[in-house]
Amino acid sequence: MDPITTRTVTVGDIAIGGDAPFALITGPCQLESLDHARMMAERIAEACAPTGTRFIFKASYDKANRSSLGSQRGLGMEEGLRILGQIRDEFGCPVLTDVHLPDHCAPAAEVCDVLQIPAFLSRQTDLLLAAGETGRAINIKKGQFLAPWDMENVAAKVASTGNTRILLCDRGTSFGYNTLVSDFRGLPTMERTGYPVVFDATHSVQQPGGQGTTSGGQREFAPVLARAACAVGVSALFIETHQDPDNAPSDGPNMIPVDQMAGLIGDLRAFDDLRKSR
C-alpha cells in the first residue's frame, strides 16, 4: 500500500500529521489531584526531553465508562478542568480530556486543546456534533465494535460542523469476551480518510471487564504494539502512564510506569524516523 499524506492538525504549537514526527498523548488515566498531575507532567517532560518529543498531557476528570458502579470515576468536571488549566499554563503543553455528554463539550473546550470522544461513544451523533462545534481538535477513539472504514462516517459527523481538526484513534477491536486485538491494517485504512491517525497502545492491551468488577490488562505488550504502529506509520501515539500503575485508581494493568517512558520514547522515535524517512 502506497504511503498516504494526511492533513496536518495543529494543537498548540504541535503539528500532528503529514511527515511530522509522532506527537505523544500521555498522562495518567484519571486525574487524582493537582500535585499528582504536576508531578506526572514534570516527569513526562523529562522523559520527552532527550528526543525533543512533543507531548499533549491527558487525564480524565470523569471516567464514565467504568466496569462496575463501585469503580472510581474521578474528580468531576469543575475541579478537573481547573487542574488541567493549571497544567497547561505551568508546563506550556496542550491538554486533552474525555467528554461524555454534549453539554460537557463547551465547558471542556474553554480549557482543553483537544476533546476526546471515548470509544464506546464514537457513534453518538449529538456528542460528535457538540464537540465539533467547539472548534477544538477532536480525538475520536474507534469503537471496539467498529471496522476501521466505519470511521469515515464518524469523522464526517464532526466535519459537518465545519471543524476538520479531527484525529482518528485506534484502541483495539473486540475479539470474543474480555479480549482485544490490534489489526494493523486498520491504521492505513483510517489514514485514507485524510485525517491523522493515532494509535492507543495502552488501551489496546486492556482486558475489558477482565477482573470481574474492573478491567485487566497486559502492559508488557503495550511497547510491542507501539513499536509496530510506528513501523506501520502513525501521526501520534497515545500511551497512559503512572508512577505506580498497580495502585492507580483506573486502568493500572495497562499503564506504563513513568520511569520506563524515556527509554520507550527513544525506541519509538527510532522506528518513527525510519518509517518516515522512507
XYZ file of C-alpha atoms in Angstrom:
278
model
C 0.000 0.000 0.000
C 1.418 3.372 -1.033
C 2.084 5.931 1.712
C -0.662 8.478 2.265
C -0.075 12.119 3.158
C -2.573 13.257 5.768
C -3.626 16.792 6.516
C -1.896 18.445 9.457
C -3.816 19.234 12.627
C -2.086 21.810 14.814
C -2.615 21.553 18.567
C -0.973 24.413 20.396
C 2.339 24.559 18.559
C 2.440 20.820 17.860
C 1.913 19.686 14.256
C 0.187 16.311 14.003
C 0.096 14.605 10.614
C 1.978 14.728 7.343
C 5.651 13.899 7.778
C 5.934 15.411 11.263
C 7.442 13.205 14.000
C 4.810 11.489 16.069
C 3.186 13.534 18.801
C 2.708 11.846 22.163
C -0.603 11.949 24.017
C 0.238 10.845 27.531
C -0.594 11.164 31.195
C -2.460 9.236 33.871
C -5.806 7.660 33.074
C -7.592 9.643 35.780
C -6.898 12.954 37.484
C -6.061 12.390 41.148
C -5.006 15.831 42.441
C -3.201 18.957 41.292
C 0.023 17.820 42.975
C -0.170 14.430 41.256
C -0.846 15.994 37.857
C 2.098 18.378 38.312
C 4.401 15.534 39.262
C 3.307 13.472 36.272
C 3.650 16.379 33.833
C 7.154 17.125 35.130
C 8.260 13.507 34.771
C 6.725 13.224 31.312
C 8.521 16.390 30.212
C 11.800 14.904 31.482
C 11.148 11.656 29.588
C 10.404 13.519 26.349
C 13.320 15.967 26.541
C 16.174 13.745 25.240
C 14.405 13.174 21.904
C 12.605 16.504 21.674
C 9.283 14.664 21.536
C 6.281 16.956 21.850
C 3.515 15.850 24.187
C -0.109 16.578 24.946
C -0.939 15.982 28.605
C -4.054 13.840 29.017
C -6.119 12.949 32.044
C -9.816 12.451 32.660
C -11.939 14.328 35.181
C -14.659 11.677 34.840
C -14.348 8.032 33.813
C -17.968 7.323 32.982
C -17.328 4.045 31.151
C -16.332 2.009 34.190
C -16.763 -1.750 34.519
C -18.887 -1.508 37.683
C -20.744 1.020 39.802
C -18.081 0.824 42.528
C -15.190 1.890 40.257
C -13.660 5.305 40.929
C -14.802 7.885 38.387
C -12.658 10.916 39.106
C -12.688 14.460 40.488
C -15.589 15.842 38.458
C -15.675 18.468 35.728
C -15.160 21.681 37.715
C -12.141 20.521 39.724
C -10.735 18.502 36.835
C -10.800 21.395 34.392
C -9.233 23.677 36.999
C -6.309 21.263 37.334
C -5.910 20.775 33.586
C -5.888 24.535 33.089
C -3.096 24.914 35.628
C -1.031 22.161 33.995
C -1.494 23.849 30.618
C -0.346 27.199 31.990
C 2.544 25.929 34.107
C 4.065 23.493 31.610
C 3.122 25.198 28.340
C 1.745 21.958 26.944
C -1.639 21.319 25.322
C -4.102 19.287 27.392
C -6.716 16.670 26.495
C -9.664 15.179 28.337
C -12.660 12.948 27.603
C -16.170 14.286 27.145
C -19.191 12.037 27.619
C -22.229 14.264 27.084
C -22.968 17.051 24.592
C -23.205 19.662 27.343
C -19.705 18.761 28.570
C -18.129 19.936 25.324
C -18.315 23.723 25.568
C -17.021 23.961 29.168
C -14.217 21.480 28.460
C -13.244 23.392 25.308
C -12.711 26.562 27.357
C -9.709 24.849 28.963
C -8.661 21.892 26.814
C -6.919 21.961 23.445
C -8.245 18.526 22.485
C -11.583 16.914 23.294
C -11.591 13.132 23.237
C -14.588 11.012 22.276
C -14.464 7.692 24.169
C -14.628 4.546 22.053
C -17.988 3.407 23.399
C -19.458 6.780 22.366
C -17.916 7.048 18.906
C -21.262 6.828 17.104
C -23.150 9.248 19.375
C -24.141 11.878 16.823
C -25.178 14.604 19.285
C -21.889 14.281 21.164
C -19.810 14.388 17.975
C -21.651 17.458 16.707
C -21.340 19.301 20.021
C -17.620 18.513 20.140
C -17.108 19.639 16.558
C -18.915 22.920 17.170
C -16.331 23.940 19.782
C -13.666 24.255 17.084
C -11.186 22.359 19.237
C -9.210 19.410 17.912
C -11.242 16.210 18.373
C -9.590 12.835 19.053
C -12.146 10.146 18.255
C -11.442 6.704 19.656
C -12.599 3.995 17.235
C -15.243 1.877 18.914
C -14.031 -1.647 19.655
C -17.103 -2.782 17.723
C -16.401 -0.726 14.563
C -14.473 -1.560 11.419
C -11.716 0.923 10.525
C -13.563 2.011 7.386
C -16.584 2.929 9.519
C -14.588 5.839 10.927
C -15.078 7.794 7.712
C -18.754 8.173 8.649
C -17.835 9.101 12.216
C -15.401 11.791 11.052
C -17.990 13.144 8.635
C -20.323 13.941 11.539
C -17.700 16.185 13.145
C -16.649 17.668 9.790
C -20.277 18.628 9.094
C -19.854 21.344 11.752
C -17.067 22.921 9.693
C -14.411 21.554 12.058
C -11.865 19.343 10.290
C -9.388 19.305 13.193
C -10.005 15.571 13.549
C -7.770 12.757 14.829
C -8.814 9.128 14.454
C -7.556 6.789 17.169
C -7.362 3.001 17.144
C -7.528 1.251 20.522
C -8.058 -2.384 19.564
C -11.005 -4.407 18.365
C -13.233 -6.745 20.369
C -12.237 -10.365 19.966
C -14.512 -12.655 21.925
C -15.041 -11.929 25.608
C -12.728 -9.640 27.652
C -10.177 -9.521 24.847
C -8.980 -7.005 22.286
C -6.739 -7.486 19.258
C -4.949 -4.916 17.114
C -5.373 -5.204 13.358
C -2.642 -3.010 11.930
C -4.336 -2.957 8.525
C -6.737 -0.549 10.200
C -4.149 2.232 10.567
C -3.583 2.876 6.841
C -7.275 2.205 6.226
C -8.253 5.043 8.591
C -5.445 7.185 7.198
C -7.154 7.066 3.809
C -9.757 9.452 5.222
C -7.015 12.106 5.103
C -7.113 12.642 8.863
C -4.119 11.954 11.126
C -4.210 8.563 12.837
C -3.387 7.945 16.496
C -2.575 4.547 17.977
C -3.550 3.942 21.599
C -1.004 1.402 22.779
C -2.139 1.067 26.379
C -5.886 0.596 25.902
C -5.163 -1.889 23.111
C -3.770 -4.281 25.722
C -6.722 -3.802 28.051
C -8.887 -6.782 29.014
C -12.317 -5.114 29.307
C -14.072 -6.306 32.455
C -11.406 -8.985 32.709
C -11.157 -8.813 36.503
C -14.868 -9.054 37.146
C -15.630 -5.599 38.514
C -12.634 -3.935 36.847
C -10.697 -4.267 33.610
C -7.451 -6.158 33.388
C -4.570 -5.622 31.024
C -1.174 -6.806 29.830
C 1.042 -3.730 29.956
C 4.086 -5.733 28.874
C 2.653 -5.833 25.348
C 1.982 -2.067 25.055
C 5.559 -1.249 23.931
C 5.396 -4.098 21.405
C 2.228 -2.727 19.827
C 3.523 0.853 19.927
C 6.661 -0.157 18.003
C 4.531 -1.986 15.450
C 2.293 1.051 14.999
C 5.316 3.297 14.402
C 6.637 0.835 11.843
C 3.298 0.890 10.007
C 3.075 4.678 10.319
C 1.053 6.905 12.652
C 0.824 10.600 13.376
C 0.530 10.279 17.147
C 0.778 7.722 19.920
C -1.468 7.562 22.970
C 0.264 5.983 25.969
C -1.087 6.295 29.503
C 1.488 6.365 32.288
C 1.627 6.485 36.082
C 4.308 6.395 38.760
C 2.650 3.375 40.434
C 0.282 1.714 37.964
C -0.604 -1.178 40.243
C -2.148 1.270 42.713
C -3.698 3.688 40.220
C -7.449 4.354 40.542
C -8.190 3.166 36.997
C -6.566 1.260 34.120
C -3.480 0.388 36.146
C -2.923 -3.010 34.465
C -2.279 -1.399 31.086
C -0.438 1.813 32.057
C 3.331 2.127 31.586
C 5.422 3.058 34.655
C 6.591 6.614 34.080
C 10.202 5.705 34.871
C 10.176 3.499 31.743
C 8.855 6.179 29.427
C 12.161 7.801 28.379
C 13.574 4.519 27.080
C 10.321 3.647 25.330
C 10.051 7.064 23.674
C 13.624 6.729 22.407
C 12.834 3.367 20.814
C 9.634 4.669 19.271
C 11.330 7.721 17.776
C 13.842 5.430 16.062
C 11.028 3.376 14.492
C 9.135 6.532 13.546
C 12.189 8.187 11.996
C 12.915 5.089 9.910
C 9.337 4.824 8.667
C 9.047 8.500 7.760
C 12.471 8.596 6.114
C 11.158 6.117 3.540
